[in-house]
Short mmCIF file of C-alpha atoms in Angstrom, two decimals:
data_model
loop_
_atom_site.label_atom_id
_atom_site.label_comp_id
_atom_site.label_asym_id
_atom_site.label_seq_id
_atom_site.Cartn_x
_atom_site.Cartn_y
_atom_site.Cartn_z
CA MET A 1 10.77 -131.11 133.30
CA CYS A 2 8.95 -131.44 129.98
CA ALA A 3 5.65 -129.66 129.32
CA MET A 4 3.67 -132.91 129.39
CA THR A 5 5.09 -133.81 132.80
CA VAL A 6 4.20 -130.38 134.17
CA GLN A 7 0.63 -130.74 132.88
CA HIS A 8 0.43 -134.23 134.37
CA VAL A 9 1.59 -132.99 137.78
CA CYS A 10 -0.88 -130.09 137.70
CA HIS A 11 -3.69 -132.49 136.77
CA LEU A 12 -2.85 -134.79 139.68
CA MET A 13 -2.72 -131.84 142.07
CA ALA A 14 -6.12 -130.60 140.89
CA GLU A 15 -7.60 -134.04 141.66
CA ALA A 16 -5.87 -134.39 145.07
CA VAL A 17 -7.63 -133.37 148.27
CA PRO A 18 -6.19 -130.03 149.46
CA ILE A 19 -4.35 -130.09 152.77
CA LEU A 20 -6.11 -126.82 153.67
CA GLU A 21 -8.97 -124.93 152.04
CA ALA A 22 -11.47 -122.17 152.69
CA ARG A 23 -14.97 -122.25 151.19
CA GLY A 24 -17.38 -119.30 151.09
CA VAL A 25 -15.46 -117.35 153.74
CA VAL A 26 -16.89 -113.91 154.52
CA LYS A 27 -15.46 -111.43 157.02
CA ARG A 28 -16.63 -107.90 157.78
CA PHE A 29 -15.24 -105.20 160.04
CA GLY A 30 -18.27 -102.98 160.51
CA PRO A 31 -19.30 -101.76 157.03
CA LEU A 32 -15.98 -102.85 155.52
CA LEU A 33 -16.07 -106.14 153.61
CA ALA A 34 -12.60 -107.57 154.18
CA ASN A 35 -13.14 -111.06 152.72
CA ASP A 36 -15.62 -112.70 150.38
CA VAL A 37 -13.65 -115.76 149.30
CA ASP A 38 -15.43 -118.40 147.26
CA HIS A 39 -12.60 -120.96 147.39
CA PHE A 40 -8.95 -120.99 148.38
CA ALA A 41 -6.80 -124.11 148.70
CA VAL A 42 -3.23 -125.25 149.21
CA HIS A 43 -2.03 -128.79 148.53
CA ALA A 44 0.68 -130.81 150.20
CA GLY A 45 4.05 -130.10 148.59
CA GLU A 46 2.88 -126.77 147.12
CA VAL A 47 3.97 -123.17 147.68
CA VAL A 48 1.07 -120.78 147.02
CA ALA A 49 1.90 -117.08 146.76
CA LEU A 50 -0.98 -114.85 147.86
CA LEU A 51 -0.72 -111.55 145.98
CA GLY A 52 -2.82 -108.40 145.97
CA GLU A 53 -2.81 -104.65 146.47
CA ASN A 54 -3.16 -103.01 149.88
CA GLY A 55 -6.42 -103.86 151.57
CA ALA A 56 -7.09 -106.73 149.16
CA GLY A 57 -7.74 -109.09 152.08
CA LYS A 58 -4.65 -111.33 151.98
CA SER A 59 -3.65 -111.09 155.64
CA THR A 60 -7.26 -111.25 156.77
CA LEU A 61 -7.81 -114.54 154.92
CA CYS A 62 -4.66 -116.06 156.39
CA LYS A 63 -5.52 -114.88 159.90
CA ILE A 64 -8.89 -116.61 159.49
CA LEU A 65 -7.12 -119.82 158.48
CA TYR A 66 -4.90 -119.50 161.56
CA GLY A 67 -7.80 -118.78 163.90
CA TYR A 68 -6.77 -115.20 164.64
CA TYR A 69 -10.11 -113.99 163.24
CA ARG A 70 -13.43 -115.82 163.16
CA PRO A 71 -15.24 -115.67 159.80
CA ASP A 72 -18.81 -114.37 159.66
CA ALA A 73 -19.66 -117.16 157.24
CA GLY A 74 -18.01 -120.04 155.42
CA GLU A 75 -16.12 -123.20 156.14
CA ILE A 76 -12.51 -124.27 156.61
CA ARG A 77 -11.48 -127.79 155.65
CA VAL A 78 -8.32 -129.69 156.58
CA SER A 79 -7.53 -132.70 154.37
CA GLY A 80 -11.11 -132.65 153.10
CA ARG A 81 -12.82 -132.58 156.50
CA PRO A 82 -14.57 -129.59 158.13
CA ALA A 83 -12.44 -127.98 160.84
CA SER A 84 -13.64 -125.80 163.70
CA ILE A 85 -10.92 -123.18 164.16
CA SER A 86 -11.65 -120.33 166.55
CA SER A 87 -8.15 -119.62 167.89
CA PRO A 88 -4.48 -120.12 166.95
CA HIS A 89 -4.42 -122.97 169.46
CA ASP A 90 -7.17 -124.71 167.48
CA ALA A 91 -5.25 -124.08 164.24
CA ARG A 92 -2.11 -125.69 165.64
CA ARG A 93 -4.17 -128.76 166.64
CA TYR A 94 -5.09 -129.09 162.97
CA GLY A 95 -1.47 -128.71 161.88
CA ILE A 96 -1.64 -125.08 160.75
CA GLY A 97 1.14 -122.66 161.69
CA MET A 98 1.78 -119.03 160.86
CA VAL A 99 5.05 -117.06 160.85
CA PHE A 100 4.25 -113.38 161.36
CA GLN A 101 6.29 -110.36 160.27
CA ASN A 102 7.06 -109.50 163.90
CA PHE A 103 8.68 -112.40 165.70
CA SER A 104 7.24 -113.60 169.03
CA LEU A 105 10.58 -114.52 170.59
CA ILE A 106 12.00 -113.61 174.00
CA PRO A 107 15.49 -112.23 173.27
CA ALA A 108 16.98 -113.06 176.68
CA LEU A 109 15.99 -116.73 176.52
CA SER A 110 17.92 -119.38 174.61
CA VAL A 111 16.79 -120.93 171.35
CA TRP A 112 15.65 -124.14 173.02
CA GLU A 113 13.84 -122.24 175.80
CA ASN A 114 11.86 -120.18 173.27
CA VAL A 115 10.82 -123.35 171.46
CA ALA A 116 9.95 -125.18 174.70
CA LEU A 117 7.67 -122.32 175.80
CA PHE A 118 5.72 -122.54 172.53
CA LEU A 119 5.05 -126.30 172.54
CA ASP A 120 1.92 -127.68 174.17
CA ASP A 121 3.51 -131.02 175.03
CA THR A 122 6.48 -129.64 176.97
CA PRO A 123 6.67 -131.42 180.36
CA TRP A 124 6.74 -129.47 183.62
CA ALA A 125 10.26 -130.70 184.30
CA ILE A 126 12.20 -129.87 181.14
CA SER A 127 15.37 -131.70 180.25
CA PRO A 128 17.46 -129.21 178.25
CA ALA A 129 19.50 -132.02 176.69
CA SER A 130 16.44 -133.96 175.50
CA MET A 131 14.85 -130.76 174.14
CA ARG A 132 17.99 -129.93 172.17
CA ARG A 133 18.15 -133.50 170.82
CA ARG A 134 14.53 -133.20 169.71
CA MET A 135 15.20 -129.89 167.98
CA ARG A 136 18.54 -130.61 166.29
CA PRO A 137 17.36 -132.70 163.30
CA LEU A 138 14.77 -130.10 162.27
CA ALA A 139 17.21 -127.28 162.96
CA ASP A 140 19.73 -128.93 160.62
CA ARG A 141 17.09 -129.28 157.90
CA LEU A 142 16.37 -125.55 158.21
CA ARG A 143 20.11 -124.79 158.04
CA LEU A 144 20.00 -123.34 161.56
CA GLU A 145 23.60 -123.83 162.62
CA ALA A 146 23.50 -121.64 165.73
CA ASP A 147 24.14 -123.06 169.19
CA LEU A 148 20.71 -123.87 170.64
CA ASN A 149 21.93 -122.59 174.03
CA LEU A 150 22.52 -119.07 172.70
CA PRO A 151 20.06 -116.29 173.66
CA VAL A 152 17.81 -115.61 170.68
CA GLY A 153 18.64 -111.91 170.84
CA ARG A 154 22.22 -112.72 169.79
CA LEU A 155 21.16 -114.48 166.59
CA ALA A 156 21.06 -112.88 163.15
CA VAL A 157 17.57 -111.93 162.00
CA GLY A 158 17.54 -114.75 159.43
CA ASP A 159 18.31 -117.30 162.17
CA GLN A 160 15.60 -115.82 164.41
CA GLN A 161 13.14 -116.40 161.60
CA LYS A 162 14.29 -120.02 161.37
CA VAL A 163 13.58 -120.38 165.10
CA GLU A 164 10.01 -119.19 164.43
CA ILE A 165 9.66 -121.81 161.70
CA LEU A 166 11.22 -124.45 163.95
CA LYS A 167 8.63 -123.71 166.66
CA GLN A 168 5.77 -124.30 164.23
CA LEU A 169 7.23 -127.50 162.78
CA LEU A 170 7.89 -129.03 166.21
CA ALA A 171 4.31 -128.13 167.16
CA GLY A 172 3.16 -130.41 164.34
CA ALA A 173 2.40 -127.93 161.55
CA ARG A 174 1.85 -129.44 158.11
CA VAL A 175 0.73 -126.12 156.65
CA LEU A 176 2.84 -123.00 157.16
CA ILE A 177 1.64 -119.48 156.40
CA PHE A 178 4.32 -116.80 155.92
CA ASP A 179 3.31 -113.14 156.18
CA GLU A 180 5.80 -111.18 154.00
CA PRO A 181 8.78 -113.02 155.48
CA THR A 182 11.59 -111.23 153.60
CA LYS A 183 10.81 -107.80 155.07
CA VAL A 184 13.56 -108.03 157.67
CA LEU A 185 16.08 -110.05 155.66
CA ALA A 186 19.21 -109.10 153.74
CA PRO A 187 19.37 -110.51 150.17
CA GLN A 188 21.61 -113.42 151.21
CA GLU A 189 19.21 -114.33 154.02
CA ALA A 190 16.23 -114.17 151.65
CA GLU A 191 17.95 -116.66 149.35
CA GLY A 192 18.42 -118.95 152.35
CA LEU A 193 14.72 -118.68 153.15
CA PHE A 194 13.78 -119.67 149.59
CA LEU A 195 15.99 -122.76 149.91
CA SER A 196 14.23 -123.71 153.14
CA LEU A 197 10.81 -123.24 151.52
CA ALA A 198 11.85 -125.51 148.64
CA ASP A 199 13.03 -128.17 151.09
CA LEU A 200 9.78 -127.99 153.07
CA SER A 201 7.62 -128.29 149.96
CA ASP A 202 9.71 -131.27 148.81
CA GLU A 203 8.93 -132.91 152.16
CA GLY A 204 5.19 -132.50 151.60
CA TYR A 205 4.40 -129.37 153.61
CA GLY A 206 1.79 -126.98 152.24
CA LEU A 207 3.06 -123.38 152.24
CA VAL A 208 1.20 -120.08 151.84
CA TYR A 209 3.38 -117.06 151.11
CA ILE A 210 1.93 -113.55 151.41
CA THR A 211 3.97 -111.01 149.44
CA HIS A 212 3.71 -107.76 147.54
CA LYS A 213 7.05 -108.32 145.78
CA LEU A 214 6.36 -109.66 142.32
CA ARG A 215 9.86 -111.02 141.80
CA GLU A 216 9.48 -113.28 144.86
CA VAL A 217 6.52 -115.04 143.25
CA ALA A 218 8.73 -116.59 140.58
CA ALA A 219 11.59 -117.12 143.05
CA CYS A 220 9.76 -119.36 145.50
CA ALA A 221 6.15 -120.20 144.50
CA ASP A 222 4.51 -122.92 142.44
CA ARG A 223 1.19 -121.15 142.07
CA VAL A 224 0.02 -117.56 142.58
CA VAL A 225 -3.45 -116.58 143.79
CA VAL A 226 -4.44 -112.93 143.32
CA MET A 227 -6.90 -111.08 145.56
CA ARG A 228 -8.68 -107.81 144.90
CA GLN A 229 -11.20 -106.08 147.17
CA GLY A 230 -11.47 -109.11 149.43
CA ARG A 231 -12.10 -111.59 146.63
CA ILE A 232 -9.94 -114.04 144.71
CA VAL A 233 -9.87 -112.84 141.12
CA GLY A 234 -7.38 -115.20 139.53
CA SER A 235 -4.84 -117.98 139.83
CA ALA A 236 -1.88 -118.94 137.65
CA SER A 237 1.34 -120.89 137.52
CA ALA A 238 3.94 -118.71 139.26
CA ARG A 239 6.64 -119.58 136.76
CA GLU A 240 4.51 -118.92 133.68
CA ALA A 241 2.59 -115.79 134.70
CA SER A 242 4.10 -112.54 133.50
CA GLU A 243 4.36 -109.43 135.64
CA ALA A 244 1.88 -107.68 133.33
CA GLU A 245 -0.68 -110.47 133.83
CA LEU A 246 -0.30 -110.39 137.61
CA LEU A 247 -0.61 -106.60 137.75
CA GLY A 248 -3.67 -106.79 135.54
CA MET A 249 -5.33 -109.22 137.97
CA MET A 250 -4.31 -107.12 140.98
CA PHE A 251 -5.71 -103.83 139.71
CA GLY A 252 -8.35 -104.83 137.19
CA GLU A 253 -6.38 -103.00 134.55
CA GLN A 254 -2.69 -102.88 133.86
CA PRO A 255 -1.33 -99.77 135.62
CA ALA A 256 1.34 -97.75 133.92
CA ARG A 257 4.68 -98.64 135.50
CA GLU A 258 6.99 -96.24 133.76
CA PRO A 259 10.21 -95.96 135.74
CA ALA A 260 10.47 -92.55 137.32
CA ALA A 261 13.11 -90.49 135.55
CA ALA A 262 15.57 -89.08 138.06
CA PRO A 263 16.29 -85.47 137.07
CA ALA A 264 19.87 -84.32 137.34
CA VAL A 265 20.24 -82.42 140.61
CA THR A 266 23.31 -80.74 142.04
CA PRO A 267 23.16 -81.09 145.84
CA GLY A 268 23.13 -77.79 147.70
CA GLN A 269 23.87 -76.76 151.28
CA THR A 270 24.20 -79.23 154.12
CA ILE A 271 20.84 -79.40 155.88
CA LEU A 272 21.68 -82.19 158.35
CA ALA A 273 25.01 -83.05 159.92
CA LEU A 274 25.94 -85.50 162.66
CA GLU A 275 29.45 -85.18 164.14
CA GLY A 276 30.72 -87.99 166.37
CA VAL A 277 27.23 -88.67 167.66
CA ALA A 278 26.48 -91.35 170.22
CA THR A 279 23.25 -92.31 171.98
CA SER A 280 22.47 -94.52 174.93
CA SER A 281 19.54 -96.84 175.51
CA GLY A 282 18.40 -98.62 178.63
CA ASN A 283 15.80 -100.82 176.95
CA GLY A 284 18.03 -103.19 175.03
CA ALA A 285 17.91 -101.18 171.79
CA VAL A 286 21.04 -100.62 169.73
CA SER A 287 22.99 -97.49 170.67
CA LEU A 288 24.54 -95.29 168.02
CA ARG A 289 28.31 -94.97 168.27
CA ASP A 290 30.66 -92.37 166.77
CA LEU A 291 28.25 -91.59 163.95
CA THR A 292 29.32 -88.93 161.47
CA LEU A 293 27.33 -88.18 158.34
CA GLY A 294 25.84 -85.35 156.33
CA LEU A 295 22.84 -84.79 154.09
CA ARG A 296 22.52 -81.95 151.59
CA SER A 297 19.52 -80.38 149.94
CA GLY A 298 18.63 -82.11 146.70
CA GLU A 299 20.15 -85.40 147.87
CA ILE A 300 18.76 -88.80 148.79
CA LEU A 301 20.84 -90.67 151.36
CA GLY A 302 19.96 -94.36 151.44
CA VAL A 303 20.34 -96.20 154.74
CA ALA A 304 20.69 -99.98 154.47
CA GLY A 305 21.10 -102.59 157.16
CA VAL A 306 19.60 -105.72 158.60
CA SER A 307 16.71 -104.82 160.90
CA GLY A 308 17.72 -103.85 164.43
CA ASN A 309 21.13 -102.32 163.72
CA GLY A 310 20.32 -98.74 164.68
CA GLN A 311 17.97 -97.62 161.92
CA ARG A 312 15.14 -96.55 164.22
CA GLU A 313 17.59 -94.95 166.65
CA LEU A 314 19.09 -92.86 163.85
CA ALA A 315 15.65 -91.79 162.63
CA ASP A 316 14.57 -90.87 166.18
CA LEU A 317 17.74 -88.82 166.62
CA VAL A 318 17.16 -86.81 163.45
CA LEU A 319 13.49 -86.23 164.32
CA GLY A 320 14.21 -85.00 167.84
CA LEU A 321 12.64 -88.00 169.53
CA ALA A 322 16.06 -88.86 171.00
CA ARG A 323 19.04 -86.70 171.93
CA PRO A 324 22.74 -87.41 171.55
CA THR A 325 24.73 -88.23 174.66
CA ARG A 326 27.88 -87.20 172.81
CA GLY A 327 28.53 -85.29 169.62
CA VAL A 328 26.52 -82.64 167.78
CA LYS A 329 23.47 -82.66 165.50
CA THR A 330 22.95 -79.63 163.29
CA LEU A 331 19.98 -78.71 161.09
CA TRP A 332 20.45 -75.95 158.52
CA GLY A 333 23.67 -74.94 160.28
CA GLU A 334 22.10 -74.57 163.75
CA ASP A 335 22.91 -76.78 166.72
CA ALA A 336 19.74 -78.88 167.01
CA SER A 337 21.05 -81.41 169.52
CA ARG A 338 18.48 -80.35 172.12
CA TRP A 339 15.61 -79.37 169.85
CA THR A 340 12.24 -80.91 170.65
CA ALA A 341 10.41 -83.01 168.10
CA ALA A 342 7.84 -80.22 167.73
CA ARG A 343 10.55 -77.69 166.88
CA VAL A 344 12.16 -80.07 164.38
CA ARG A 345 8.78 -80.64 162.74
CA ALA A 346 8.03 -76.92 162.62
CA ARG A 347 11.22 -76.35 160.62
CA GLY A 348 9.88 -78.52 157.81
CA VAL A 349 10.98 -82.03 158.72
CA ALA A 350 8.51 -84.80 157.85
CA SER A 351 8.45 -88.30 159.32
CA ILE A 352 7.28 -91.41 157.51
CA PRO A 353 7.40 -94.20 160.13
CA ASP A 354 7.64 -97.93 159.57
CA ASP A 355 4.72 -98.67 161.90
CA PRO A 356 2.05 -96.01 161.26
CA SER A 357 -0.53 -97.45 163.67
CA ALA A 358 1.92 -97.23 166.59
CA LEU A 359 4.00 -94.19 165.66
CA ALA A 360 1.91 -91.88 163.47
CA LEU A 361 -1.79 -92.64 163.88
CA VAL A 362 -4.39 -93.06 166.62
CA PRO A 363 -6.26 -96.26 165.69
CA SER A 364 -9.47 -95.34 167.52
CA LEU A 365 -9.87 -92.05 165.60
CA THR A 366 -11.21 -91.67 162.08
CA ALA A 367 -8.99 -91.16 159.05
CA ARG A 368 -10.08 -87.49 158.88
CA GLU A 369 -9.21 -86.89 162.53
CA ASN A 370 -5.79 -88.49 162.07
CA LEU A 371 -5.08 -86.26 159.08
CA GLY A 372 -5.76 -83.27 161.33
CA LEU A 373 -3.24 -84.43 163.92
CA GLY A 374 -0.23 -83.71 161.75
CA ASP A 375 -0.45 -79.90 161.68
CA ALA A 376 -3.41 -78.78 163.77
CA ARG A 377 -2.10 -75.21 164.06
CA ARG A 378 -2.24 -74.78 160.28
CA TYR A 379 -5.96 -75.62 160.24
CA ARG A 380 -7.08 -74.10 163.53
CA LYS A 381 -10.34 -72.18 163.22
CA GLY A 382 -11.55 -70.87 166.56
CA LEU A 383 -11.98 -73.79 168.92
CA SER A 384 -12.22 -76.27 166.05
CA LEU A 385 -10.41 -77.08 162.81
CA ASP A 386 -11.14 -75.91 159.30
CA TRP A 387 -12.21 -79.39 158.18
CA PRO A 388 -13.16 -78.44 154.57
CA ARG A 389 -9.74 -76.86 153.99
CA LEU A 390 -7.93 -79.82 155.57
CA THR A 391 -9.96 -82.28 153.50
CA ALA A 392 -9.18 -80.38 150.28
CA ASP A 393 -5.44 -80.27 151.04
CA MET A 394 -5.30 -83.97 151.88
CA ALA A 395 -7.27 -84.90 148.77
CA LYS A 396 -4.65 -83.04 146.68
CA SER A 397 -1.84 -84.85 148.50
CA ALA A 398 -3.48 -88.24 147.93
CA GLU A 399 -3.97 -87.37 144.25
CA ARG A 400 -0.26 -86.52 143.87
CA LEU A 401 0.53 -89.93 145.37
CA ARG A 402 -1.97 -91.53 142.97
CA LEU A 403 -3.74 -93.09 145.94
CA PRO A 404 -7.40 -94.17 145.95
CA PRO A 405 -9.90 -91.81 147.61
CA ILE A 406 -9.70 -91.86 151.40
CA ARG A 407 -12.72 -93.03 153.37
CA TYR A 408 -12.54 -90.18 155.85
CA GLU A 409 -15.01 -91.59 158.37
CA THR A 410 -13.38 -95.04 158.63
CA ARG A 411 -11.70 -95.75 161.96
CA VAL A 412 -7.99 -96.37 161.45
CA PHE A 413 -8.02 -99.74 163.22
CA ALA A 414 -10.30 -101.05 160.46
CA LEU A 415 -7.77 -100.18 157.73
CA SER A 416 -5.19 -102.63 156.42
CA GLY A 417 -1.54 -101.98 157.20
CA GLY A 418 -0.96 -100.73 153.66
CA ASN A 419 -3.85 -98.29 153.84
CA GLN A 420 -2.61 -97.00 157.20
CA GLN A 421 0.73 -96.34 155.51
CA ARG A 422 -1.09 -94.51 152.69
CA LEU A 423 -2.86 -92.32 155.28
CA ALA A 424 0.43 -91.39 156.98
CA LEU A 425 2.05 -90.60 153.61
CA THR A 426 -0.86 -88.39 152.57
CA ARG A 427 -0.51 -86.31 155.73
CA GLU A 428 3.27 -86.09 155.94
CA LEU A 429 3.88 -85.14 152.30
CA ALA A 430 1.01 -82.66 152.00
CA HIS A 431 3.05 -79.47 152.57
CA ASP A 432 6.35 -79.88 150.70
CA PRO A 433 8.70 -80.73 153.60
CA LYS A 434 12.37 -79.69 153.31
CA LEU A 435 13.75 -82.81 155.00
CA ILE A 436 12.02 -86.19 154.82
CA VAL A 437 12.97 -89.05 157.13
CA ALA A 438 11.37 -92.11 155.55
CA LEU A 439 11.63 -95.33 157.54
CA TYR A 440 10.66 -98.22 155.20
CA PRO A 441 8.06 -96.06 153.41
CA SER A 442 7.03 -98.65 150.81
CA ARG A 443 6.54 -101.42 153.37
CA GLY A 444 3.15 -102.96 152.69
CA LEU A 445 2.45 -100.80 149.64
CA ASP A 446 1.40 -102.40 146.37
CA ALA A 447 3.25 -101.82 143.11
CA ARG A 448 1.17 -98.84 141.93
CA SER A 449 1.43 -96.94 145.22
CA THR A 450 5.15 -97.73 145.49
CA ASP A 451 5.84 -96.32 142.01
CA ALA A 452 3.91 -93.14 142.83
CA LEU A 453 5.79 -92.72 146.11
CA ARG A 454 9.18 -93.10 144.43
CA ALA A 455 8.22 -90.54 141.79
CA LEU A 456 7.19 -88.13 144.55
CA PHE A 457 10.51 -88.63 146.36
CA LEU A 458 12.41 -87.81 143.17
CA ALA A 459 10.25 -84.72 142.66
CA ALA A 460 10.94 -83.60 146.25
CA ARG A 461 14.67 -84.10 145.64
CA ALA A 462 14.46 -82.04 142.44
CA ALA A 463 12.70 -79.28 144.39
CA GLY A 464 15.61 -79.12 146.84
CA ALA A 465 14.46 -81.34 149.70
CA GLY A 466 16.84 -83.74 151.40
CA LEU A 467 15.71 -87.31 152.03
CA MET A 468 17.04 -89.91 154.42
CA LEU A 469 15.60 -93.14 153.05
CA PHE A 470 15.68 -96.28 155.18
CA SER A 471 14.73 -99.41 153.26
CA GLU A 472 15.09 -103.18 153.38
CA GLU A 473 14.78 -103.19 149.57
CA LEU A 474 18.27 -102.80 148.15
CA ASP A 475 16.81 -102.44 144.66
CA GLU A 476 14.81 -99.46 145.93
CA LEU A 477 17.83 -97.85 147.57
CA ILE A 478 20.00 -98.36 144.49
CA SER A 479 17.36 -96.91 142.15
CA LEU A 480 16.74 -93.78 144.26
CA SER A 481 19.82 -92.95 146.31
CA ASP A 482 22.71 -90.62 145.57
CA ARG A 483 24.72 -92.35 148.34
CA ILE A 484 24.10 -95.42 150.49
CA ILE A 485 25.41 -96.07 153.98
CA VAL A 486 25.14 -99.40 155.80
CA LEU A 487 24.38 -99.45 159.52
CA ARG A 488 25.61 -102.36 161.60
CA GLU A 489 25.56 -102.48 165.40
CA GLY A 490 24.96 -98.74 165.61
CA ARG A 491 27.91 -97.76 163.41
CA VAL A 492 28.38 -96.87 159.76
CA ALA A 493 29.89 -100.11 158.44
CA GLY A 494 30.25 -98.87 154.88
CA GLU A 495 29.45 -96.05 152.48
CA PHE A 496 28.80 -96.59 148.77
CA SER A 497 28.70 -94.23 145.80
CA PRO A 498 26.69 -95.01 142.64
CA ALA A 499 29.79 -96.45 141.00
CA SER A 500 29.95 -99.14 143.70
CA PHE A 501 26.22 -99.89 144.00
CA ALA A 502 25.88 -103.69 143.82
CA LEU A 503 23.52 -106.04 145.63
CA ASP A 504 26.20 -108.53 146.61
CA THR A 505 28.70 -106.04 148.02
CA ILE A 506 26.14 -103.99 149.96
CA GLY A 507 24.42 -107.17 151.18
CA ALA A 508 27.77 -108.59 152.36
CA CYS A 509 28.40 -105.41 154.32
CA MET A 510 24.94 -105.65 155.90
CA VAL A 511 25.50 -109.13 157.28
CA GLY A 512 29.07 -108.48 158.36
CA THR A 513 31.04 -110.52 155.84
CA ALA A 514 32.68 -107.40 154.39
CA ASP A 515 33.20 -103.75 155.20
CA ALA A 516 33.45 -101.03 152.59
CA ALA A 517 34.37 -97.39 152.67
#
């Protein structure tokens, strides 16, 4: 497309009435100003990427548009007319849908049953055949080839996401909001999602895409809107904006993004070994089967895999939250198969969970109180804790991570997901652990915090710590790991050395189109 045509299209879009817009939207959580948005809009046939650092207000704005939160002030307009949206049900009546990071599907029910439960116009007496006929054309457009009679739990994660999109489209959505949709996808599945987004925009849907991955902006968006401290600070063409420009808008100044230099390290003694380990689960989770692996000091072992293939079960096993039903787990040469989580932690094992609010923090407590939960014995002073000493130690930890100052009196539930992750990182990495189990540690972190975290991991490796790094970012695993294993259905489906690190081969192993040893 020539430059004049692009300018002409942009001019027409600027004059068109947006399909969805927010004007003067303000939202507070107690003293915290989460949103103060003068104007945000998305047009029909447009993909708008919403970019910003942790706590910038991206998810809050989108949850207001979807009726999940009520704004304290401001107005929402749909096709130029004021809209009263106080619940997700209201949003769907106005043709607004949202696809969340965590799917709201019932694994035991079929694809068509999950969709039927979501729709408001489903009759009391459902005809499965008519429901499938209604769904099939849209399913084909989304490249959902799975049998609509299959239980959703048997679908690949990428197909489950398509079912979520299908639900919203059949409910009449003309605007779709995606909250970091590639988090659970393998690279091949992410490419499929981008194709679906392009098809939807070509058909006139308005799409809002929340992401912290700069490369995805150019891959799927037409326009990028940048938020900082709850406000929109800039907008640009996604294909013309440089990474430096976007980072400058995100942070107010261009942060240094020097790649962390990985010092040469010779791995030492084996600190973790699993020999023929198996686990059992009665809650539908994936069981580990015949798992054998080792981790040495001064080594980073990357763990790749599509979400739900045993990653959490492996992390729980190492941390002492689960015990093997068969096989042996050793830590520093000792049989640790029956060690409690407290004993594992006392030996210098740190845990960075993927869901801090559920697994590492108590949302109703303050940030300061949560920091004290990690190692209360270290800071015990009589019947209380030595709060000044704890605060000083945590401030040093946050400074090493290059994180902003912590608001110690803020209740955790009022923090964004990214800031909750920052809080957990500050606590877990404060005392130089000897083994770090990091489950998606950069999830939700902005570029500056992610770079600081990766540098800290490399420094811990150089100091002799062993790291088990779980990540959905293959680029991250390849840049940091000394070895990468792929988990699939609770087994090690492949192991890769640096000489064989490649996105396509590891991604193929993740989705089951190839095995590698």
